Amino acid sequence: MLLQRVLTALLLFPLALLLVLWPSTEIFAPLVAIGFLVAIWEWTRLAGVTNEGCAPACWWHRR
Amino acid sequence: MIFYGLWLLRDSGLWPLLIVIGVLWWIVTCQWLRHFAFGAAPTRENQLIKLGAGALVIFPAWVAGMQIHGQPPYGHWWTLLALAIVWAADIGAYFSGRLFGKRKLAPTISPGKTWAGVYALLSPAPWLRVSAAGCSA
């Protein structure tokens, strides 16, 4: 578990560095927005919002 | 879509307002943690409250981040500094909790956290790590 955490951090650190330092804010903003959207989705699940009663169009979204 | 709308409004005076709202909301959130039973029941109304709470965290955070990042000439580095402080504090809290953590901080809210982690957080160690990294770079 610890090893996995450390390896993940070592792998992701250069990527995070690159993401923050390299792009202009016009590029940085949508990239971060995508990440934040994932966070929002996670939050809706924590808040107890589910797809039950949702149209068949999003059946694939249910797991 | 909301993110894009916020981006278009970046020079409108809405951004500073949102940042202030975001900061104020975090103070409210601390009070919520003290009375954590509030909104715990899975009712429709509580769901809406939680979605609103999430929005009040996410959108001001994004706006504030972009505000910092877009500030020439060192905005990118300020953004990195903000992240680095959080990283260093979390890493320090994690390891000190692992090594010394005995007394639980808030078992009902977050069962893994210990007081040892808090002490590491408040100690000068995170600031030292960040500044050491900054000086060596």
Coordinates of C-alpha atoms in Angstrom, one line a residue:
Chain A
M1 CA 0.0 0.0 0.0
L2 CA 2.7 2.4 1.0
L3 CA 4.9 1.4 -2.0
Q4 CA 1.9 1.9 -4.3
R5 CA 1.3 5.3 -2.9
V6 CA 4.9 6.4 -3.3
L7 CA 5.2 5.0 -6.8
T8 CA 1.9 6.7 -7.9
A9 CA 3.2 10.0 -6.5
L10 CA 6.6 9.7 -8.2
L11 CA 4.8 8.9 -11.5
L12 CA 2.2 11.7 -11.3
F13 CA 4.5 14.4 -9.9
P14 CA 6.2 15.2 -13.2
L15 CA 2.9 15.2 -15.0
A16 CA 1.4 17.6 -12.4
L17 CA 4.4 19.8 -12.7
L18 CA 4.1 19.8 -16.5
L19 CA 0.4 20.5 -16.3
V20 CA 0.8 23.5 -14.0
L21 CA 3.9 25.1 -15.5
W22 CA 3.8 24.5 -19.2
P23 CA 0.4 25.5 -20.6
S24 CA -1.1 29.0 -20.8
T25 CA -4.1 29.6 -18.6
E26 CA -6.3 29.3 -21.7
I27 CA -5.2 25.6 -22.0
F28 CA -4.8 25.0 -18.3
A29 CA -8.4 26.2 -17.5
P30 CA -10.3 23.5 -19.5
L31 CA -7.9 20.8 -18.4
V32 CA -8.5 21.6 -14.8
A33 CA -12.2 21.9 -15.5
I34 CA -12.3 18.3 -16.8
G35 CA -10.7 17.1 -13.6
F36 CA -13.2 19.2 -11.6
L37 CA -16.0 17.6 -13.5
V38 CA -14.8 14.2 -12.4
A39 CA -14.8 15.5 -8.9
I40 CA -18.3 16.8 -9.2
W41 CA -19.5 13.5 -10.5
E42 CA -17.8 11.8 -7.5
W43 CA -19.5 14.3 -5.2
T44 CA -23.0 13.6 -6.7
R45 CA -22.5 9.9 -5.8
L46 CA -21.4 10.8 -2.3
A47 CA -24.4 13.1 -1.9
G48 CA -26.5 10.0 -2.8
V49 CA -27.7 11.1 -6.3
T50 CA -28.1 8.0 -8.5
N51 CA -29.3 7.2 -12.0
E52 CA -32.3 5.3 -10.7
G53 CA -35.4 6.5 -12.5
C54 CA -33.2 7.9 -15.2
A55 CA -34.2 7.5 -18.9
P56 CA -33.1 4.4 -20.8
A57 CA -30.7 6.6 -22.7
C58 CA -28.3 6.5 -19.8
W59 CA -28.7 2.8 -18.9
W60 CA -25.0 2.2 -19.7
H61 CA -24.1 4.7 -17.0
R62 CA -25.5 2.5 -14.3
R63 CA -23.2 -0.1 -12.8
Chain B
M1 CA -20.7 24.6 -19.7
I2 CA -20.7 26.4 -16.4
F3 CA -16.9 26.4 -16.5
Y4 CA -17.0 27.9 -20.0
G5 CA -19.5 30.5 -18.9
L6 CA -17.3 31.4 -15.9
W7 CA -14.3 31.7 -18.3
L8 CA -16.1 34.1 -20.5
L9 CA -17.0 36.2 -17.4
R10 CA -13.4 36.3 -16.2
D11 CA -13.1 40.1 -16.5
S12 CA -16.5 41.0 -15.3
G13 CA -16.0 41.4 -11.5
L14 CA -17.9 38.1 -10.9
W15 CA -14.6 36.3 -10.2
P16 CA -13.6 38.3 -7.1
L17 CA -17.1 37.9 -5.8
L18 CA -17.1 34.2 -6.4
I19 CA -13.7 33.9 -4.6
V20 CA -15.1 35.7 -1.6
I21 CA -18.2 33.5 -1.6
G22 CA -15.9 30.4 -1.8
V23 CA -13.8 31.5 1.2
L24 CA -16.9 32.4 3.3
W25 CA -18.4 29.0 2.4
W26 CA -15.4 27.2 3.8
I27 CA -16.1 28.9 7.1
V28 CA -19.7 27.7 7.0
T29 CA -18.4 24.2 6.1
C30 CA -16.3 24.1 9.3
Q31 CA -19.5 24.8 11.3
W32 CA -21.2 22.0 9.4
L33 CA -18.5 19.6 10.4
R34 CA -19.1 20.5 14.1
H35 CA -22.7 19.6 13.6
F36 CA -22.1 16.7 11.2
A37 CA -25.5 15.1 11.8
F38 CA -27.0 18.0 9.7
G39 CA -28.2 16.8 6.4
A40 CA -27.0 13.2 7.1
A41 CA -30.4 11.6 6.3
P42 CA -30.7 10.6 2.7
T43 CA -33.7 12.8 1.8
R44 CA -34.3 14.6 -1.4
E45 CA -33.9 18.0 0.3
N46 CA -30.6 17.0 1.9
Q47 CA -29.3 15.8 -1.5
L48 CA -30.0 19.2 -3.0
I49 CA -28.3 20.9 -0.1
K50 CA -25.2 18.7 -0.7
L51 CA -25.2 19.4 -4.4
G52 CA -25.3 23.1 -3.6
A53 CA -22.5 22.7 -1.1
G54 CA -20.4 21.0 -3.7
A55 CA -21.0 23.7 -6.3
L56 CA -20.0 26.4 -3.7
V57 CA -16.7 24.5 -3.3
I58 CA -15.9 23.6 -6.9
F59 CA -16.6 26.7 -8.9
P60 CA -14.9 29.2 -6.6
A61 CA -11.9 26.9 -6.4
W62 CA -11.6 26.7 -10.1
V63 CA -12.1 30.5 -10.5
A64 CA -9.5 31.2 -7.8
G65 CA -7.0 28.7 -9.4
M66 CA -7.4 30.3 -12.8
Q67 CA -7.1 33.8 -11.4
I68 CA -3.7 32.8 -9.8
H69 CA -2.5 30.9 -12.8
G70 CA -3.3 33.7 -15.2
Q71 CA -1.4 36.3 -13.2
P72 CA 1.8 37.2 -15.1
P73 CA 4.7 36.9 -14.8
Y74 CA 4.8 34.2 -12.1
G75 CA 1.2 33.0 -12.0
H76 CA 2.1 29.4 -13.0
W77 CA 4.7 29.3 -10.1
W78 CA 2.2 30.7 -7.6
T79 CA -0.2 28.0 -8.6
L80 CA 2.5 25.4 -8.1
L81 CA 3.4 26.9 -4.7
A82 CA -0.3 26.6 -3.6
L83 CA -0.3 23.0 -4.6
A84 CA 3.1 22.3 -3.2
I85 CA 2.1 23.6 0.3
V86 CA -0.9 21.2 0.3
W87 CA 1.2 18.3 -1.0
A88 CA 3.9 18.9 1.6
A89 CA 1.4 19.3 4.5
D90 CA -0.5 16.2 3.4
I91 CA 2.6 14.1 3.0
G92 CA 3.9 15.2 6.4
A93 CA 0.6 14.5 8.0
Y94 CA 0.4 11.1 6.4
F95 CA 3.8 9.9 7.5
S96 CA 3.7 11.3 11.0
G97 CA 0.3 9.8 11.4
R98 CA 1.7 6.5 10.3
L99 CA 4.6 6.7 12.6
F100 CA 3.2 8.3 15.7
G101 CA -0.6 8.3 15.2
K102 CA -2.4 6.9 18.2
R103 CA -5.1 9.3 19.3
K104 CA -7.9 9.7 16.7
L105 CA -8.7 13.2 15.6
A106 CA -12.3 12.9 14.5
P107 CA -13.3 9.3 14.3
T108 CA -16.9 10.1 13.3
I109 CA -15.9 12.4 10.4
S110 CA -12.7 10.8 9.0
P111 CA -11.6 7.7 10.8
G112 CA -8.0 7.5 9.6
K113 CA -6.8 10.9 10.8
T114 CA -4.9 11.3 14.0
W115 CA -3.6 14.2 16.1
A116 CA 0.0 13.4 15.2
G117 CA -1.0 14.4 11.6
V118 CA -2.3 17.7 12.8
Y119 CA 1.0 18.4 14.7
A120 CA 3.0 17.7 11.6
L121 CA 0.7 19.9 9.6
L122 CA 1.2 22.8 12.1
S123 CA 4.9 22.3 12.5
P124 CA 7.3 24.3 10.3
A125 CA 8.2 21.1 8.4
P126 CA 5.8 21.6 5.4
W127 CA 7.1 25.1 4.9
L128 CA 10.6 24.0 5.1
R129 CA 10.1 21.2 2.6
V130 CA 8.5 23.7 0.2
S131 CA 11.1 26.3 0.5
A132 CA 13.9 23.7 0.3
A133 CA 12.4 22.4 -3.0
G134 CA 12.1 26.0 -4.1
C135 CA 15.7 26.9 -3.3
S136 CA 17.1 23.8 -5.0
A137 CA 15.0 24.4 -8.2

